[in-house]
Amino acid sequence: MTNGLMMASQLTVTSILRHAQKFHPHAEIVSRLASNEIHRYTYADFGRRVHQLANALVDMGVRPGDRVATLAWNGYRHMEIYYAVSCLGAICHTINPRLFQEQLSYIANHAEDTHLFFDLHFAKLVEGLAGDLKTVRGYVALCEADELPDVELPNLTAYETLIADKSDRFDWPELDEWTASALCYTSGTTGNPKGVLYNHRSTVIHALSVSGGDWLAIRARDAILPVVPMFHANAWGIPYAGLMNGAKLVLPGHAMDGRSLAELVIGEGVTLMAGVPTVWLELLRHLRETGQRLDRVERMMVGGSAAPYAMIKAFEEDHDVRVVHGWGMTELSPVGTLGALKGNEVTLPAEERYKIQSLQGRPLYGVELRIVDAEGKALPHDGVSSGILQVRGPWVASGYYKGDAPEQFTEDGWFSTGDLAALDEEGHLRITDRTKDVIKSGGEWISSIDIENVAVGHPKVAEVACIAVPHSKWGERPMICVVPQDGEEVDPAEVLAMYDGKVAKWWIPDHVEVVESLPHTATGKLSKLTLRERFADFRLPTDQ
Amino acid sequence: MTNGLMMASQLTVTSILRHAQKFHPHAEIVSRLASNEIHRYTYADFGRRVHQLANALVDMGVRPGDRVATLAWNGYRHMEIYYAVSCLGAICHTINPRLFQEQLSYIANHAEDTHLFFDLHFAKLVEGLAGDLKTVRGYVALCEADELPDVELPNLTAYETLIADKSDRFDWPELDEWTASALCYTSGTTGNPKGVLYNHRSTVIHALSVSGGDWLAIRARDAILPVVPMFHANAWGIPYAGLMNGAKLVLPGHAMDGRSLAELVIGEGVTLMAGVPTVWLELLRHLRETGQRLDRVERMMVGGSAAPYAMIKAFEEDHDVRVVHGWGMTELSPVGTLGALKGNEVTLPAEERYKIQSLQGRPLYGVELRIVDAEGKALPHDGVSSGILQVRGPWVASGYYKGDAPEQFTEDGWFSTGDLAALDEEGHLRITDRTKDVIKSGGEWISSIDIENVAVGHPKVAEVACIAVPHSKWGERPMICVVPQDGEEVDPAEVLAMYDGKVAKWWIPDHVEVVESLPHTATGKLSKLTLRERFADFRLPTDQ
């Protein structure tokens, strides 16, 4: 082989920062503060403060490779930490404050964090946690000197005190692009949280790719509202892709209710927003109540869980906002697929388009997808065959921090996602289930999601969970737990009748259990694990 | 430092091909043939033929690192060569057929090309050249078996004969991303052509970056017409960025007249086109004559030389097409800057916007720019200070093939472009001159381009060239050569009067010479070198 003669410029977070400072000094970062007030400054201001923070971090003894933790909402100080820590060669470790206390201390101890930066909202949480944190040497509250919270914490400083007298110049180290830049733990419903250790290269390539015309299509003239938190897989890369392209960033802080979001979206001229469906449903409800319109929003990214068809339709028809549905994972930095329409799809009747938009999208260049059966054999992309989804690419984890859960990484170099999915000929992804939730009946798979989607269509049903229950003949059979709408009574026979003609006969659940509520995890996901445990000894009527 | 734990997936042209085949099998490539007929097929067809060609190349003895040359217009077979050669680990060497014969043989011999693929249009050219080519072992005409041209060439085969019986499966080697992928010579107005050796990494990162929302913003639903030739710095990366994003490609072949282009643009639903100003002026003229409209075109990229203000205005106001002006060089893969508007610029009055759009744009993330004075000292980004433009980044050449012209690469790792430019605070680039064309008067620089721009505004003037002439007191002083419009007479005093109040007094040319025509290079650029030689002994009236 012959090598080319092109520069070996490293793809680093530092290069994003430099580009932003040099060519977009007047671009804005707007943040909602803990006080609900709005803070605004420019990339130039941001850059100077990142330099100040870097000087402060060095003075605090933060060294390359150290993990510096955050427990914080989306805001300008959190952005400063993202950049200062990574550009130093240290590792910005964002922790999800919604986790249970024992998970939080497990994560901080596993990561061996040296410092913890936290929003005022989490002062009490951190105080309760501190006794369990074995490696944290210092705490920094993201506030002014006179806002320092009244909590007992060793080496507690206010962020503004920390950087106040520091120089706003800093000579960044010339980092290799493989250097670790950030750490984020993914908390499944089983086992301990596992750490994904991003590097500068993966972060930059991911940001470049999601900026593409079919994806976030970020332009300098955009104002982006990432409602998806910065502690959740880097807010889908927007803190990097936004600055890379000189866009205005609008950071909502803690206030994610419909009214607060509408105020920011309309007041700041947001053109692009990104978040999970529940947030948008809240926003929709608020807009309906007030009659407000999202005139400047062009597109919204929806991920985290499936976007309801009705929501896609409402945003498009009532607000002229194109909903782009996506699928990702912390292990994928996190974007894997996004729902950009192809040429022949754009002109479809609206109802058919919404169906395609309800799928999980198609892979960005860089994300290789394959679906395999239980023996690892590749399945066809026919839109029907459903198998274990595996992923490969420059922004996909090659392993978990400290070698946890090696079984999720195949010998031939793919990451096994734990999702079951089908792919059609055009690359559209349809997540059919989680591997641990699928029902294995007589050697065949039944999608718990497909089963739930039918029952949830019943007008008296509020929520549904489909789980596998042991069966002496079939191994497992599906049953569903159904929560009625407030004040309604649900007749199991009526629910079962809905399956006629909608799924294969042998997919129809063997039992409908009406329950008052369903168990959820700390991050709000349905905990089928808890449910399966509850029904582990249940004898199905078909298995007496 | 700690390395991250992300996959070391290599950024290769092969990964673009695989993505295109797997997730966009039905996307189209449409080409105009030598016969003027239209050829169309899908990415799936394309992929199969690339595999066939790869098998053929291996059988011909092409080995990793070999240079395989092309002399061809934009067409599907040229695309197949691009991919098959690079994905094999060999080097696709595109040669510009518009060069003089001695330059062509110099280039092929310097590159030590092993094979030459050529379009039927160039059969006679290649026949005349073959005797001088020292390393070419075989010739392939891009045609059917029965179209083989009647020329004397050793080991001449028709392309379709070559691949006809080959398998359409091929196991690509797993290439390192630093492997050389393509070679393109840049022909300045002085000295021998110099080779730029791209690698897979630079090609992929460039393609990712130009796909961004503010730049080409390529979507799967786009139909892209690259009029810029594939022998000219990879047609601005469109052969890669197009496939990466699943876009329809519309390749115009040899026919770049207004009527042929209009037929393709309208008939194929082109949404994005890219080329040099002269091509678009031709198209505009044709559209005015026929009254045709470009209803589906959204944006057009213009580069190679400066886009006239009037052209930008005409496309926008008559056809609702946004003109994006850019600057690039073969050494930059080639895109350096593109003219996307920022938020505060979008709402400017049209006339002010066009002025910004007439600048050369602003740098994409990845392109670092600096301007320095003759001593190498950095100049401010104030929009006024003009200095030597230097560039750095992952898709910038680190040196020329075989070490030619090392003086263009600075000790601290920048490429010195040979352009003089100013940068403003927002990163807008304004090319003020070529370093070799600038006039050094009394130690200060005078921009020859600025001087020309004034005189070309005279209604009787067709073309202007401003050059430096030796001056005993000032070192150099500017003079201009003026070509009158057909049938017009130009009064030098009238031309000089135009400078009043438009430039500094000491910038006003010392002399106006009315000439019948100006010398041009093989690629159609004004040859100021020839002009300077002609006037080397001229005594200015101010220096008697």
XYZ file of N, CA and C in Angstrom, chain B residues 341-445:
315
model
N -25.004 31.734 4.310
C -25.312 32.925 5.094
C -25.484 32.567 6.565
N -25.111 33.515 7.418
C -25.364 33.365 8.855
C -26.746 33.947 9.175
N -27.185 33.693 10.398
C -28.536 34.109 10.795
C -28.816 35.579 10.572
N -27.879 36.424 10.944
C -28.109 37.868 10.827
C -27.970 38.356 9.384
N -27.485 37.498 8.499
C -27.305 37.908 7.108
C -28.513 37.543 6.244
N -29.247 36.507 6.687
C -30.375 36.002 5.898
C -31.418 37.084 5.670
N -31.587 37.940 6.682
C -32.657 38.931 6.627
C -32.204 40.282 6.056
N -30.976 40.344 5.567
C -30.490 41.588 4.965
C -31.255 41.871 3.669
N -31.311 43.145 3.251
C -31.879 43.441 1.930
C -31.095 42.672 0.855
N -31.793 42.271 -0.213
C -31.190 41.409 -1.235
C -29.839 41.936 -1.726
N -29.775 43.234 -2.004
C -28.533 43.772 -2.561
C -27.349 43.574 -1.620
N -27.601 43.700 -0.326
C -26.510 43.506 0.643
C -26.132 42.033 0.756
N -27.171 41.202 0.660
C -26.908 39.757 0.697
C -26.037 39.334 -0.472
N -26.380 39.813 -1.670
C -25.608 39.426 -2.851
C -24.146 39.806 -2.686
N -23.915 40.932 -1.999
C -22.519 41.339 -1.793
C -21.782 40.302 -0.952
N -22.454 39.819 0.098
C -21.827 38.786 0.930
C -21.673 37.496 0.118
N -22.704 37.176 -0.685
C -22.624 35.971 -1.511
C -21.539 36.076 -2.585
N -21.126 37.303 -2.896
C -20.054 37.477 -3.881
C -18.677 37.237 -3.277
N -18.594 37.264 -1.953
C -17.326 36.916 -1.309
C -17.097 35.417 -1.494
N -15.942 34.917 -1.065
C -15.638 33.507 -1.343
C -16.197 32.557 -0.289
N -16.989 33.064 0.647
C -17.584 32.177 1.643
C -16.768 32.128 2.919
N -17.115 31.175 3.776
C -16.388 31.033 5.039
C -15.985 29.577 5.195
N -14.959 29.312 6.037
C -14.389 27.960 6.074
C -15.328 26.940 6.702
N -15.362 25.756 6.128
C -16.022 24.620 6.733
C -15.225 24.231 7.975
N -15.903 23.634 8.966
C -15.138 23.033 10.060
C -14.144 22.069 9.434
N -12.909 22.120 9.884
C -11.863 21.248 9.342
C -10.847 22.042 8.551
N -11.296 23.172 7.998
C -10.373 24.032 7.253
C -9.936 25.164 8.166
N -8.673 25.132 8.546
C -8.123 26.255 9.317
C -7.481 27.227 8.340
N -7.802 28.504 8.487
C -7.250 29.536 7.603
C -6.442 30.522 8.420
N -5.379 31.042 7.835
C -4.722 32.198 8.439
C -4.147 33.046 7.310
N -4.037 34.328 7.547
C -3.368 35.192 6.578
C -2.143 35.783 7.261
N -1.038 35.772 6.521
C 0.232 36.240 7.087
C 0.869 37.243 6.133
N 1.715 38.083 6.668
C 2.432 39.030 5.811
C 3.686 38.351 5.249
N 4.467 39.124 4.502
C 5.617 38.542 3.808
C 6.614 37.914 4.779
N 6.603 38.366 6.034
C 7.520 37.802 7.042
C 6.899 36.633 7.791
N 5.679 36.265 7.451
C 5.029 35.139 8.120
C 4.269 35.523 9.380
N 4.151 36.821 9.649
C 3.433 37.282 10.839
C 1.919 37.251 10.565
N 1.150 36.702 11.531
C -0.305 36.599 11.349
C -0.940 37.978 11.287
N -1.882 38.170 10.361
C -2.590 39.435 10.215
C -3.978 39.305 10.830
N -4.558 40.434 11.257
C -5.876 40.361 11.902
C -6.999 40.028 10.914
N -8.113 39.501 11.465
C -9.307 39.213 10.663
C -10.208 40.439 10.699
N -9.792 41.492 9.988
C -10.538 42.745 10.058
C -11.239 43.070 8.749
N -11.152 42.144 7.793
C -11.821 42.367 6.517
C -11.027 43.240 5.569
N -9.954 43.856 6.068
C -9.183 44.816 5.277
C -7.774 44.294 5.042
N -7.102 43.882 6.121
C -5.723 43.416 6.005
C -5.661 42.236 5.041
N -4.837 42.377 4.019
C -4.722 41.328 3.014
C -3.348 40.703 3.124
N -3.299 39.386 3.163
C -2.017 38.710 3.303
C -2.030 37.384 2.583
N -0.939 36.651 2.747
C -0.807 35.348 2.104
C -1.726 34.373 2.829
N -2.572 33.703 2.066
C -3.534 32.777 2.667
C -2.873 31.417 2.864
N -2.913 30.937 4.108
C -2.366 29.613 4.419
C -3.463 28.756 5.051
N -3.365 27.448 4.817
C -4.443 26.533 5.150
C -3.893 25.288 5.829
N -4.714 24.716 6.703
C -4.332 23.502 7.402
C -5.600 22.689 7.643
N -5.503 21.370 7.675
C -6.689 20.575 7.980
C -6.616 19.169 7.426
N -7.578 18.324 7.824
C -7.508 16.901 7.481
C -7.668 16.589 5.999
N -8.115 17.558 5.184
C -8.169 17.272 3.747
C -7.304 18.236 2.940
N -6.190 18.682 3.589
C -5.234 19.567 2.923
C -3.944 18.781 2.672
N -3.360 18.975 1.489
C -2.115 18.285 1.141
C -1.004 18.652 2.122
N -0.209 17.646 2.471
C 0.942 17.889 3.351
C 2.215 18.041 2.531
N 2.112 17.785 1.224
C 3.245 17.900 0.329
C 2.789 17.462 -1.048
N 3.597 17.746 -2.077
C 3.251 17.282 -3.424
C 3.893 15.926 -3.675
N 3.321 15.210 -4.625
C 3.812 13.887 -5.006
C 5.294 13.980 -5.373
N 6.056 13.073 -4.844
C 7.502 13.011 -5.071
C 8.239 14.250 -4.548
N 7.609 14.956 -3.618
C 8.319 16.038 -2.943
C 8.497 17.317 -3.732
N 7.727 17.498 -4.812
C 7.853 18.730 -5.602
C 7.471 19.966 -4.774
N 8.030 21.080 -5.145
C 7.676 22.414 -4.612
C 7.504 22.452 -3.089
N 8.511 21.988 -2.358
C 8.387 21.958 -0.897
C 8.210 23.339 -0.287
N 8.577 24.391 -1.019
C 8.477 25.751 -0.473
C 7.036 26.178 -0.229
N 6.053 25.424 -0.765
C 4.658 25.807 -0.520
C 4.136 25.268 0.811
N 4.971 24.523 1.541
C 4.547 23.959 2.821
C 5.432 24.538 3.918
N 4.807 25.213 4.880
C 5.590 25.930 5.878
C 6.158 24.974 6.919
N 7.146 25.452 7.642
C 7.774 24.604 8.656
C 6.820 24.256 9.786
N 5.876 25.149 10.065
C 4.933 24.861 11.148
C 3.663 24.163 10.662
N 3.729 23.575 9.440
C 2.671 22.659 9.036
C 1.482 23.248 8.302
N 1.648 24.371 7.639
C 0.570 24.952 6.851
C 0.908 24.879 5.373
N -0.140 24.863 4.532
C 0.025 24.935 3.090
C -0.170 26.382 2.671
N 0.795 26.905 1.942
C 0.738 28.283 1.487
C 0.084 28.288 0.111
N -1.123 28.895 0.034
C -1.963 28.692 -1.146
C -1.503 29.439 -2.386
N -0.721 30.513 -2.175
C -0.388 31.336 -3.333
C -1.456 32.384 -3.608
N -2.508 32.397 -2.790
C -3.524 33.441 -2.900
C -3.256 34.507 -1.851
N -3.643 35.730 -2.185
C -3.670 36.800 -1.197
C -5.123 37.010 -0.826
N -5.390 37.182 0.451
C -6.782 37.250 0.870
C -6.930 38.073 2.129
N -8.171 38.497 2.352
C -8.549 39.136 3.612
C -9.636 38.283 4.258
N -9.667 38.269 5.569
C -10.701 37.559 6.326
C -11.377 38.572 7.231
N -12.722 38.531 7.318
C -13.343 39.429 8.280
C -13.651 38.675 9.570
N -14.215 39.387 10.517
C -14.446 38.831 11.857
C -15.365 37.615 11.845
N -16.249 37.543 10.851
C -17.192 36.425 10.760
C -16.635 35.267 9.950
N -15.372 35.386 9.528
C -14.748 34.297 8.786
C -14.960 34.352 7.286
N -15.588 35.419 6.771
C -15.760 35.534 5.321
C -14.413 35.773 4.659
N -14.166 35.017 3.617
C -12.908 35.106 2.893
C -13.101 35.969 1.649
N -12.138 36.838 1.407
C -12.146 37.600 0.152
C -10.773 37.448 -0.476
N -10.728 36.737 -1.603
C -9.463 36.559 -2.308
C -9.154 37.895 -2.981
N -8.001 38.466 -2.655
C -7.687 39.768 -3.229
C -6.748 39.642 -4.430
N -5.991 38.576 -4.481
C -5.086 38.391 -5.619
C -4.361 37.056 -5.504
N -3.628 36.723 -6.568
C -2.646 35.656 -6.477
C -1.334 36.313 -6.052
N -0.543 35.655 -5.210
C 0.699 36.296 -4.758
C 1.584 36.704 -5.924
N 1.560 35.897 -6.997
C 2.469 36.230 -8.103
C 1.901 37.338 -8.997
N 0.622 37.688 -8.817
C 0.000 38.725 -9.638
C -0.092 40.071 -8.929
N 0.094 40.059 -7.618
C -0.062 41.291 -6.865
C 1.049 42.276 -7.260
N 0.739 43.548 -7.187
C 1.735 44.559 -7.548
C 2.361 45.114 -6.264
N 3.692 45.026 -6.186
C 4.378 45.522 -4.992
C 4.932 46.902 -5.271
N 4.230 47.908 -4.843
C 4.569 49.292 -5.140
C 5.040 49.984 -3.861
N 6.325 50.352 -3.865
C 6.871 51.036 -2.692
C 6.701 50.228 -1.417
N 6.810 48.899 -1.523
C 6.723 48.044 -0.343
C 5.299 47.700 0.060
N 4.299 48.287 -0.628
C 2.895 47.985 -0.329
C 2.293 47.172 -1.467
N 1.252 46.379 -1.105
C 0.605 45.555 -2.123
C -0.592 46.261 -2.754
